[in-house]
C-alpha positions as protocol buffer text, in pm:
chain_id: "A"
residue {
  index: 1
  type: MET
  ca { x: -17 y: 28 z: 38 }
}
residue {
  index: 2
  type: VAL
  ca { x: 264 y: 214 z: 118 }
}
residue {
  index: 3
  type: PHE
  ca { x: 456 y: 111 z: -224 }
}
residue {
  index: 4
  type: PHE
  ca { x: 141 y: 253 z: -409 }
}
residue {
  index: 5
  type: ILE
  ca { x: 102 y: 539 z: -239 }
}
residue {
  index: 6
  type: ILE
  ca { x: 438 y: 678 z: -327 }
}
residue {
  index: 7
  type: ILE
  ca { x: 571 y: 543 z: -631 }
}
residue {
  index: 8
  type: LEU
  ca { x: 285 y: 461 z: -873 }
}
residue {
  index: 9
  type: GLY
  ca { x: 2 y: 754 z: -730 }
}
residue {
  index: 10
  type: PRO
  ca { x: 257 y: 1093 z: -817 }
}
residue {
  index: 11
  type: ARG
  ca { x: 257 y: 805 z: -1150 }
}
residue {
  index: 12
  type: ILE
  ca { x: -81 y: 795 z: -1259 }
}
residue {
  index: 13
  type: SER
  ca { x: -107 y: 1138 z: -1158 }
}
residue {
  index: 14
  type: GLU
  ca { x: 97 y: 1255 z: -1434 }
}
residue {
  index: 15
  type: ARG
  ca { x: -50 y: 1093 z: -1693 }
}
residue {
  index: 16
  type: ALA
  ca { x: -360 y: 1215 z: -1625 }
}
residue {
  index: 17
  type: LEU
  ca { x: -239 y: 1554 z: -1616 }
}
residue {
  index: 18
  type: GLU
  ca { x: -120 y: 1415 z: -1932 }
}
residue {
  index: 19
  type: LEU
  ca { x: -397 y: 1281 z: -2063 }
}
residue {
  index: 20
  type: LEU
  ca { x: -603 y: 1622 z: -1962 }
}
residue {
  index: 21
  type: ASN
  ca { x: -424 y: 1732 z: -2342 }
}
residue {
  index: 22
  type: LEU
  ca { x: -392 y: 2126 z: -2167 }
}
residue {
  index: 23
  type: PRO
  ca { x: -285 y: 2337 z: -2406 }
}
residue {
  index: 24
  type: ASN
  ca { x: 96 y: 2456 z: -2365 }
}
residue {
  index: 25
  type: ASP
  ca { x: 73 y: 2770 z: -2342 }
}
residue {
  index: 26
  type: GLY
  ca { x: 203 y: 2895 z: -1997 }
}
residue {
  index: 27
  type: VAL
  ca { x: -72 y: 3056 z: -1832 }
}
residue {
  index: 28
  type: PRO
  ca { x: -140 y: 2808 z: -1512 }
}
residue {
  index: 29
  type: LYS
  ca { x: -482 y: 2646 z: -1477 }
}
residue {
  index: 30
  type: LEU
  ca { x: -724 y: 2579 z: -1236 }
}
residue {
  index: 31
  type: LEU
  ca { x: -749 y: 2202 z: -1148 }
}
residue {
  index: 32
  type: LEU
  ca { x: -976 y: 1978 z: -959 }
}
residue {
  index: 33
  type: ASP
  ca { x: -836 y: 1665 z: -784 }
}
residue {
  index: 34
  type: ILE
  ca { x: -1133 y: 1470 z: -655 }
}
residue {
  index: 35
  type: GLY
  ca { x: -1022 y: 1220 z: -422 }
}
residue {
  index: 36
  type: CYS
  ca { x: -748 y: 1407 z: -357 }
}
residue {
  index: 37
  type: GLY
  ca { x: -644 y: 1214 z: -37 }
}
residue {
  index: 38
  type: SER
  ca { x: -326 y: 1358 z: 145 }
}
residue {
  index: 39
  type: GLY
  ca { x: -214 y: 1555 z: -120 }
}
residue {
  index: 40
  type: LEU
  ca { x: 50 y: 1361 z: -329 }
}
residue {
  index: 41
  type: SER
  ca { x: -172 y: 1380 z: -715 }
}
residue {
  index: 42
  type: GLY
  ca { x: -142 y: 1770 z: -593 }
}
residue {
  index: 43
  type: GLU
  ca { x: 145 y: 1821 z: -610 }
}
residue {
  index: 44
  type: THR
  ca { x: 201 y: 1670 z: -925 }
}
residue {
  index: 45
  type: LEU
  ca { x: 3 y: 1952 z: -1079 }
}
residue {
  index: 46
  type: SER
  ca { x: 133 y: 2243 z: -874 }
}
residue {
  index: 47
  type: GLU
  ca { x: 513 y: 2088 z: -1002 }
}
residue {
  index: 48
  type: ASN
  ca { x: 383 y: 2184 z: -1343 }
}
residue {
  index: 49
  type: GLY
  ca { x: 288 y: 2505 z: -1200 }
}
residue {
  index: 50
  type: HIS
  ca { x: -100 y: 2518 z: -1212 }
}
residue {
  index: 51
  type: HIS
  ca { x: -289 y: 2573 z: -907 }
}
residue {
  index: 52
  type: TRP
  ca { x: -539 y: 2298 z: -772 }
}
residue {
  index: 53
  type: ILE
  ca { x: -838 y: 2218 z: -512 }
}
residue {
  index: 54
  type: GLY
  ca { x: -885 y: 1872 z: -389 }
}
residue {
  index: 55
  type: TYR
  ca { x: -1219 y: 1778 z: -250 }
}
residue {
  index: 56
  type: ASP
  ca { x: -1228 y: 1432 z: -14 }
}
residue {
  index: 57
  type: ILE
  ca { x: -1427 y: 1315 z: 217 }
}
residue {
  index: 58
  type: SER
  ca { x: -1172 y: 1213 z: 484 }
}
residue {
  index: 59
  type: GLN
  ca { x: -1114 y: 1510 z: 754 }
}
residue {
  index: 60
  type: SER
  ca { x: -789 y: 1271 z: 877 }
}
residue {
  index: 61
  type: MET
  ca { x: -633 y: 1233 z: 504 }
}
residue {
  index: 62
  type: LEU
  ca { x: -675 y: 1614 z: 464 }
}
residue {
  index: 63
  type: ASP
  ca { x: -549 y: 1702 z: 827 }
}
residue {
  index: 64
  type: ILE
  ca { x: -260 y: 1478 z: 717 }
}
residue {
  index: 65
  type: ALA
  ca { x: -217 y: 1753 z: 350 }
}
residue {
  index: 66
  type: VAL
  ca { x: -264 y: 2029 z: 607 }
}
residue {
  index: 67
  type: GLU
  ca { x: -1 y: 1933 z: 821 }
}
residue {
  index: 68
  type: ARG
  ca { x: 229 y: 1884 z: 460 }
}
residue {
  index: 69
  type: GLU
  ca { x: 128 y: 2208 z: 404 }
}
residue {
  index: 70
  type: VAL
  ca { x: 69 y: 2161 z: -16 }
}
residue {
  index: 71
  type: GLU
  ca { x: -8 y: 2461 z: -263 }
}
residue {
  index: 72
  type: GLY
  ca { x: -341 y: 2379 z: -310 }
}
residue {
  index: 73
  type: ASP
  ca { x: -675 y: 2455 z: -114 }
}
residue {
  index: 74
  type: VAL
  ca { x: -806 y: 2180 z: -3 }
}
residue {
  index: 75
  type: LEU
  ca { x: -1212 y: 2104 z: 101 }
}
residue {
  index: 76
  type: LEU
  ca { x: -1449 y: 1853 z: 306 }
}
residue {
  index: 77
  type: GLY
  ca { x: -1681 y: 1752 z: 78 }
}
residue {
  index: 78
  type: ASP
  ca { x: -1878 y: 1434 z: -21 }
}
residue {
  index: 79
  type: MET
  ca { x: -1870 y: 1391 z: -423 }
}
residue {
  index: 80
  type: GLY
  ca { x: -2184 y: 1231 z: -426 }
}
residue {
  index: 81
  type: GLN
  ca { x: -2332 y: 1494 z: -318 }
}
residue {
  index: 82
  type: GLY
  ca { x: -2275 y: 1713 z: -615 }
}
residue {
  index: 83
  type: LEU
  ca { x: -1922 y: 1943 z: -597 }
}
residue {
  index: 84
  type: GLY
  ca { x: -2049 y: 2333 z: -505 }
}
residue {
  index: 85
  type: LEU
  ca { x: -1847 y: 2513 z: -725 }
}
residue {
  index: 86
  type: ARG
  ca { x: -1949 y: 2756 z: -944 }
}
residue {
  index: 87
  type: PRO
  ca { x: -1999 y: 2688 z: -1361 }
}
residue {
  index: 88
  type: GLY
  ca { x: -1709 y: 2713 z: -1562 }
}
residue {
  index: 89
  type: VAL
  ca { x: -1431 y: 2749 z: -1347 }
}
residue {
  index: 90
  type: VAL
  ca { x: -1263 y: 2527 z: -1375 }
}
residue {
  index: 91
  type: ASP
  ca { x: -1000 y: 2416 z: -1633 }
}
residue {
  index: 92
  type: GLY
  ca { x: -967 y: 2018 z: -1609 }
}
residue {
  index: 93
  type: ALA
  ca { x: -1020 y: 1783 z: -1339 }
}
residue {
  index: 94
  type: ILE
  ca { x: -823 y: 1485 z: -1229 }
}
residue {
  index: 95
  type: SER
  ca { x: -963 y: 1152 z: -995 }
}
residue {
  index: 96
  type: ILE
  ca { x: -768 y: 914 z: -880 }
}
residue {
  index: 97
  type: SER
  ca { x: -922 y: 565 z: -722 }
}
residue {
  index: 98
  type: ALA
  ca { x: -1186 y: 759 z: -607 }
}
residue {
  index: 99
  type: VAL
  ca { x: -1533 y: 740 z: -853 }
}
residue {
  index: 100
  type: GLN
  ca { x: -1580 y: 346 z: -787 }
}
residue {
  index: 101
  type: TRP
  ca { x: -1710 y: 412 z: -434 }
}
residue {
  index: 102
  type: LEU
  ca { x: -1940 y: 649 z: -547 }
}
residue {
  index: 103
  type: CYS
  ca { x: -2071 y: 256 z: -630 }
}
residue {
  index: 104
  type: TYR
  ca { x: -2140 y: 132 z: -292 }
}
residue {
  index: 105
  type: ALA
  ca { x: -2379 y: 224 z: -70 }
}
residue {
  index: 106
  type: ASP
  ca { x: -2218 y: 271 z: 256 }
}
residue {
  index: 107
  type: LYS
  ca { x: -2512 y: 458 z: 417 }
}
residue {
  index: 108
  type: SER
  ca { x: -2899 y: 334 z: 370 }
}
residue {
  index: 109
  type: SER
  ca { x: -2996 y: 671 z: 290 }
}
residue {
  index: 110
  type: HIS
  ca { x: -2719 y: 616 z: 9 }
}
residue {
  index: 111
  type: GLU
  ca { x: -2885 y: 555 z: -358 }
}
residue {
  index: 112
  type: PRO
  ca { x: -2526 y: 502 z: -633 }
}
residue {
  index: 113
  type: ARG
  ca { x: -2785 y: 582 z: -946 }
}
residue {
  index: 114
  type: MET
  ca { x: -2838 y: 918 z: -775 }
}
residue {
  index: 115
  type: ARG
  ca { x: -2500 y: 986 z: -637 }
}
residue {
  index: 116
  type: LEU
  ca { x: -2391 y: 866 z: -973 }
}
residue {
  index: 117
  type: LYS
  ca { x: -2579 y: 1145 z: -1160 }
}
residue {
  index: 118
  type: ALA
  ca { x: -2504 y: 1377 z: -889 }
}
residue {
  index: 119
  type: PHE
  ca { x: -2161 y: 1399 z: -934 }
}
residue {
  index: 120
  type: PHE
  ca { x: -2137 y: 1410 z: -1268 }
}
residue {
  index: 121
  type: GLY
  ca { x: -2352 y: 1688 z: -1348 }
}
residue {
  index: 122
  type: SER
  ca { x: -2184 y: 1896 z: -1050 }
}
residue {
  index: 123
  type: LEU
  ca { x: -1860 y: 1814 z: -1269 }
}
residue {
  index: 124
  type: TYR
  ca { x: -1990 y: 1915 z: -1563 }
}
residue {
  index: 125
  type: ARG
  ca { x: -2178 y: 2202 z: -1444 }
}
residue {
  index: 126
  type: CYS
  ca { x: -1819 y: 2328 z: -1270 }
}
residue {
  index: 127
  type: LEU
  ca { x: -1523 y: 2235 z: -1557 }
}
residue {
  index: 128
  type: ALA
  ca { x: -1475 y: 2523 z: -1862 }
}
residue {
  index: 129
  type: ARG
  ca { x: -1634 y: 2391 z: -2201 }
}
residue {
  index: 130
  type: GLY
  ca { x: -1432 y: 2213 z: -2427 }
}
residue {
  index: 131
  type: ALA
  ca { x: -1214 y: 2174 z: -2051 }
}
residue {
  index: 132
  type: ARG
  ca { x: -1127 y: 1741 z: -2000 }
}
residue {
  index: 133
  type: ALA
  ca { x: -1223 y: 1517 z: -1628 }
}
residue {
  index: 134
  type: VAL
  ca { x: -987 y: 1245 z: -1659 }
}
residue {
  index: 135
  type: LEU
  ca { x: -1056 y: 957 z: -1398 }
}
residue {
  index: 136
  type: GLN
  ca { x: -871 y: 662 z: -1286 }
}
residue {
  index: 137
  type: LEU
  ca { x: -1045 y: 440 z: -1104 }
}
residue {
  index: 138
  type: TYR
  ca { x: -1069 y: 21 z: -1081 }
}
residue {
  index: 139
  type: ALA
  ca { x: -1441 y: -71 z: -1109 }
}
residue {
  index: 140
  type: GLU
  ca { x: -1529 y: -387 z: -963 }
}
residue {
  index: 141
  type: ASN
  ca { x: -1689 y: -533 z: -1270 }
}
residue {
  index: 142
  type: MET
  ca { x: -1827 y: -407 z: -1651 }
}
residue {
  index: 143
  type: ASN
  ca { x: -2160 y: -346 z: -1506 }
}
residue {
  index: 144
  type: GLN
  ca { x: -2038 y: -99 z: -1268 }
}
residue {
  index: 145
  type: SER
  ca { x: -1822 y: 45 z: -1553 }
}
residue {
  index: 146
  type: GLU
  ca { x: -2108 y: 71 z: -1751 }
}
residue {
  index: 147
  type: MET
  ca { x: -2376 y: 282 z: -1487 }
}
residue {
  index: 148
  type: ILE
  ca { x: -2090 y: 492 z: -1437 }
}
residue {
  index: 149
  type: MET
  ca { x: -2045 y: 568 z: -1797 }
}
residue {
  index: 150
  type: THR
  ca { x: -2378 y: 562 z: -1777 }
}
residue {
  index: 151
  type: TYR
  ca { x: -2399 y: 901 z: -1675 }
}
residue {
  index: 152
  type: ALA
  ca { x: -2157 y: 1054 z: -1726 }
}
residue {
  index: 153
  type: MET
  ca { x: -2306 y: 1027 z: -2096 }
}
residue {
  index: 154
  type: ARG
  ca { x: -2610 y: 1129 z: -1904 }
}
residue {
  index: 155
  type: ALA
  ca { x: -2505 y: 1446 z: -1786 }
}
residue {
  index: 156
  type: GLY
  ca { x: -2389 y: 1578 z: -2144 }
}
residue {
  index: 157
  type: PHE
  ca { x: -2026 y: 1444 z: -2151 }
}
residue {
  index: 158
  type: SER
  ca { x: -1832 y: 1311 z: -2443 }
}
residue {
  index: 159
  type: GLY
  ca { x: -1551 y: 1099 z: -2440 }
}
residue {
  index: 160
  type: GLY
  ca { x: -1454 y: 741 z: -2386 }
}
residue {
  index: 161
  type: VAL
  ca { x: -1205 y: 498 z: -2175 }
}
residue {
  index: 162
  type: VAL
  ca { x: -801 y: 482 z: -2280 }
}
residue {
  index: 163
  type: VAL
  ca { x: -690 y: 175 z: -2136 }
}
residue {
  index: 164
  type: ASP
  ca { x: -253 y: 173 z: -2034 }
}
residue {
  index: 165
  type: TRP
  ca { x: -83 y: -180 z: -2029 }
}
residue {
  index: 166
  type: PRO
  ca { x: -416 y: -380 z: -2139 }
}
residue {
  index: 167
  type: HIS
  ca { x: -186 y: -687 z: -2142 }
}
residue {
  index: 168
  type: SER
  ca { x: -86 y: -647 z: -1775 }
}
residue {
  index: 169
  type: SER
  ca { x: -291 y: -815 z: -1486 }
}
residue {
  index: 170
  type: LYS
  ca { x: -105 y: -581 z: -1185 }
}
residue {
  index: 171
  type: ALA
  ca { x: -41 y: -283 z: -1451 }
}
residue {
  index: 172
  type: ARG
  ca { x: -324 y: -250 z: -1616 }
}
residue {
  index: 173
  type: LYS
  ca { x: -493 y: 133 z: -1542 }
}
residue {
  index: 174
  type: GLU
  ca { x: -791 y: 218 z: -1681 }
}
residue {
  index: 175
  type: TYR
  ca { x: -850 y: 623 z: -1722 }
}
residue {
  index: 176
  type: LEU
  ca { x: -1225 y: 770 z: -1770 }
}
residue {
  index: 177
  type: VAL
  ca { x: -1113 y: 1002 z: -2054 }
}
residue {
  index: 178
  type: LEU
  ca { x: -1459 y: 1312 z: -2081 }
}
residue {
  index: 179
  type: THR
  ca { x: -1482 y: 1605 z: -2236 }
}
residue {
  index: 180
  type: CYS
  ca { x: -1721 y: 1876 z: -2139 }
}
residue {
  index: 181
  type: GLY
  ca { x: -1945 y: 1936 z: -2460 }
}
residue {
  index: 182
  type: PRO
  ca { x: -1973 y: 1732 z: -2788 }
}
residue {
  index: 183
  type: ALA
  ca { x: -1724 y: 1521 z: -2935 }
}
residue {
  index: 184
  type: SER
  ca { x: -1496 y: 1652 z: -3219 }
}
residue {
  index: 185
  type: LEU
  ca { x: -1131 y: 1637 z: -3390 }
}
residue {
  index: 186
  type: GLN
  ca { x: -1013 y: 1817 z: -3121 }
}
residue {
  index: 187
  type: THR
  ca { x: -1151 y: 1595 z: -2848 }
}
residue {
  index: 188
  type: ALA
  ca { x: -1020 y: 1278 z: -3041 }
}
residue {
  index: 189
  type: LEU
  ca { x: -934 y: 993 z: -2748 }
}
residue {
  index: 190
  type: PRO
  ca { x: -532 y: 953 z: -2728 }
}
residue {
  index: 191
  type: LYS
  ca { x: -402 y: 556 z: -2749 }
}
residue {
  index: 192
  type: GLY
  ca { x: -358 y: 409 z: -2409 }
}
residue {
  index: 193
  type: LYS
  ca { x: 67 y: 266 z: -2346 }
}
residue {
  index: 194
  type: GLY
  ca { x: 168 y: -72 z: -2430 }
}
residue {
  index: 195
  type: GLU
  ca { x: 335 y: -278 z: -2153 }
}
residue {
  index: 196
  type: ASP
  ca { x: 651 y: -128 z: -2237 }
}
residue {
  index: 197
  type: GLY
  ca { x: 580 y: 247 z: -2178 }
}
residue {
  index: 198
  type: GLU
  ca { x: 540 y: 369 z: -2524 }
}
residue {
  index: 199
  type: MET
  ca { x: 262 y: 395 z: -2706 }
}
residue {
  index: 200
  type: CYS
  ca { x: 49 y: 65 z: -2821 }
}
residue {
  index: 201
  type: SER
  ca { x: 79 y: 20 z: -3210 }
}
residue {
  index: 202
  type: ASP
  ca { x: -183 y: -59 z: -3435 }
}
residue {
  index: 203
  type: GLU
  ca { x: -117 y: -422 z: -3463 }
}
residue {
  index: 204
  type: ASP
  ca { x: -125 y: -422 z: -3095 }
}
residue {
  index: 205
  type: ASP
  ca { x: -570 y: -310 z: -3116 }
}
residue {
  index: 206
  type: SER
  ca { x: -811 y: -546 z: -3120 }
}
residue {
  index: 207
  type: ASP
  ca { x: -1159 y: -622 z: -3096 }
}
residue {
  index: 208
  type: ASP
  ca { x: -1125 y: -802 z: -2800 }
}
residue {
  index: 209
  type: ASP
  ca { x: -1253 y: -574 z: -2546 }
}
residue {
  index: 210
  type: GLU
  ca { x: -1045 y: -713 z: -2301 }
}
residue {
  index: 211
  type: ASN
  ca { x: -794 y: -574 z: -2591 }
}
residue {
  index: 212
  type: GLN
  ca { x: -897 y: -293 z: -2663 }
}
residue {
  index: 213
  type: THR
  ca { x: -694 y: 62 z: -2457 }
}
residue {
  index: 214
  type: VAL
  ca { x: -933 y: 290 z: -2605 }
}
residue {
  index: 215
  type: GLY
  ca { x: -1302 y: 302 z: -2535 }
}
residue {
  index: 216
  type: VAL
  ca { x: -1551 y: 521 z: -2706 }
}
residue {
  index: 217
  type: TYR
  ca { x: -1889 y: 535 z: -2618 }
}
residue {
  index: 218
  type: GLU
  ca { x: -2171 y: 804 z: -2774 }
}
residue {
  index: 219
  type: ARG
  ca { x: -2313 y: 1116 z: -2636 }
}
residue {
  index: 220
  type: ASN
  ca { x: -2693 y: 1038 z: -2683 }
}
residue {
  index: 221
  type: ARG
  ca { x: -2956 y: 1039 z: -2416 }
}
residue {
  index: 222
  type: PRO
  ca { x: -3154 y: 745 z: -2417 }
}
residue {
  index: 223
  type: ARG
  ca { x: -3515 y: 837 z: -2554 }
}
residue {
  index: 224
  type: LYS
  ca { x: -3844 y: 860 z: -2312 }
}
residue {
  index: 225
  type: LYS
  ca { x: -4067 y: 550 z: -2278 }
}
residue {
  index: 226
  type: LEU
  ca { x: -4375 y: 626 z: -2406 }
}
residue {
  index: 227
  type: LYS
  ca { x: -4663 y: 628 z: -2125 }
}
residue {
  index: 228
  type: VAL
  ca { x: -4853 y: 353 z: -2130 }
}
residue {
  index: 229
  type: ASN
  ca { x: -5199 y: 189 z: -2006 }
}
residue {
  index: 230
  type: LYS
  ca { x: -5273 y: -68 z: -1730 }
}
residue {
  index: 231
  type: LYS
  ca { x: -5287 y: -312 z: -2054 }
}
residue {
  index: 232
  type: GLY
  ca { x: -4970 y: -209 z: -2170 }
}
residue {
  index: 233
  type: LYS
  ca { x: -5052 y: 2 z: -2530 }
}
residue {
  index: 234
  type: SER
  ca { x: -4926 y: 285 z: -2563 }
}
residue {
  index: 235
  type: LYS
  ca { x: -5181 y: 588 z: -2567 }
}
residue {
  index: 236
  type: GLY
  ca { x: -5155 y: 686 z: -2927 }
}
residue {
  index: 237
  type: LYS
  ca { x: -5464 y: 880 z: -3153 }
}
residue {
  index: 238
  type: GLN
  ca { x: -5742 y: 598 z: -3186 }
}
residue {
  index: 239
  type: TRP
  ca { x: -5729 y: 637 z: -2814 }
}
residue {
  index: 240
  type: VAL
  ca { x: -5759 y: 960 z: -2746 }
}
residue {
  index: 241
  type: LEU
  ca { x: -6020 y: 977 z: -2999 }
}
residue {
  index: 242
  type: LYS
  ca { x: -6228 y: 686 z: -2802 }
}
residue {
  index: 243
  type: LYS
  ca { x: -6196 y: 940 z: -2482 }
}
residue {
  index: 244
  type: LYS
  ca { x: -6382 y: 1187 z: -2670 }
}
residue {
  index: 245
  type: GLU
  ca { x: -6637 y: 974 z: -2809 }
}
residue {
  index: 246
  type: GLN
  ca { x: -6706 y: 903 z: -2466 }
}
residue {
  index: 247
  type: MET
  ca { x: -6726 y: 1212 z: -2297 }
}
residue {
  index: 248
  type: ARG
  ca { x: -6944 y: 1321 z: -2560 }
}
residue {
  index: 249
  type: ARG
  ca { x: -7157 y: 1057 z: -2494 }
}
residue {
  index: 250
  type: LYS
  ca { x: -7215 y: 1180 z: -2165 }
}
residue {
  index: 251
  type: GLY
  ca { x: -7310 y: 1597 z: -2262 }
}
residue {
  index: 252
  type: ASN
  ca { x: -6940 y: 1674 z: -2196 }
}
residue {
  index: 253
  type: ASP
  ca { x: -6803 y: 2012 z: -2379 }
}
residue {
  index: 254
  type: VAL
  ca { x: -6622 y: 1804 z: -2627 }
}
residue {
  index: 255
  type: PRO
  ca { x: -6352 y: 2032 z: -2875 }
}
residue {
  index: 256
  type: PRO
  ca { x: -6401 y: 1877 z: -3264 }
}
residue {
  index: 257
  type: ASP
  ca { x: -6134 y: 1651 z: -3364 }
}
residue {
  index: 258
  type: SER
  ca { x: -5941 y: 1765 z: -3642 }
}
residue {
  index: 259
  type: LYS
  ca { x: -5583 y: 1683 z: -3778 }
}
residue {
  index: 260
  type: TYR
  ca { x: -5393 y: 1813 z: -3473 }
}
residue {
  index: 261
  type: THR
  ca { x: -5615 y: 1548 z: -3233 }
}
residue {
  index: 262
  type: ALA
  ca { x: -5310 y: 1295 z: -3003 }
}
residue {
  index: 263
  type: ARG
  ca { x: -5015 y: 1518 z: -3233 }
}
residue {
  index: 264
  type: LYS
  ca { x: -4761 y: 1554 z: -2974 }
}
residue {
  index: 265
  type: ARG
  ca { x: -4684 y: 1887 z: -2891 }
}
residue {
  index: 266
  type: LYS
  ca { x: -4228 y: 1987 z: -2945 }
}
residue {
  index: 267
  type: ALA
  ca { x: -4112 y: 2135 z: -2601 }
}
residue {
  index: 268
  type: TYR
  ca { x: -4057 y: 2505 z: -2786 }
}
residue {
  index: 269
  type: PHE
  ca { x: -4240 y: 2690 z: -2925 }
}
């Protein structure tokens, strides 16, 4: 555990910062470190000349960060309840081995899906347009990964998963790379690194899901389900006409039928 924190932690943070793909213009950026712990990841951000804000749910870990006199600002907060930052103020966000904990219910009041919705919604709002969030995580299974990715896409993000060292069971690392806004040529995902630390070649890519270094997901929201009656049939035009006829038989004042009857209205004019 100590080896992971001292050696692997900064390496993963450097890789996450690389995947953020920040512009090399010499201007310090304001970054967010979600699940910052004692501030080791934040040190990597500071060494690269950036300002950062750290979020963590553990008061004891934040106390260590304060004792170590980290350069960033640390805040005590539960990311599952939202980040609470002003819209569009953050230039990028990283998270090292933290987001997967939203999939667990530590309290009876915790609902994983609602916590993921609150987290990704608030993260999307606080990021500047076109900014990236790189979330390194250890999902327990494929269902957990899909649930995390689904709520990220519903919040408005585009992006996918970048896998480093996909053929290694120990060195394998997954990064959820998200862009605030629709996908474009400028926001194309990079390839994952191979076991020798170099970028994977096209020959190393495979159709096998376990060997893929990049997984891209579409940002399409799920279609709303049609309202159905007790018999399971959708309430279409015939149902509306039948109900109107029943109301006329009862002597009620019913508008005459027209081509606009039962037509679905748009959400805007």
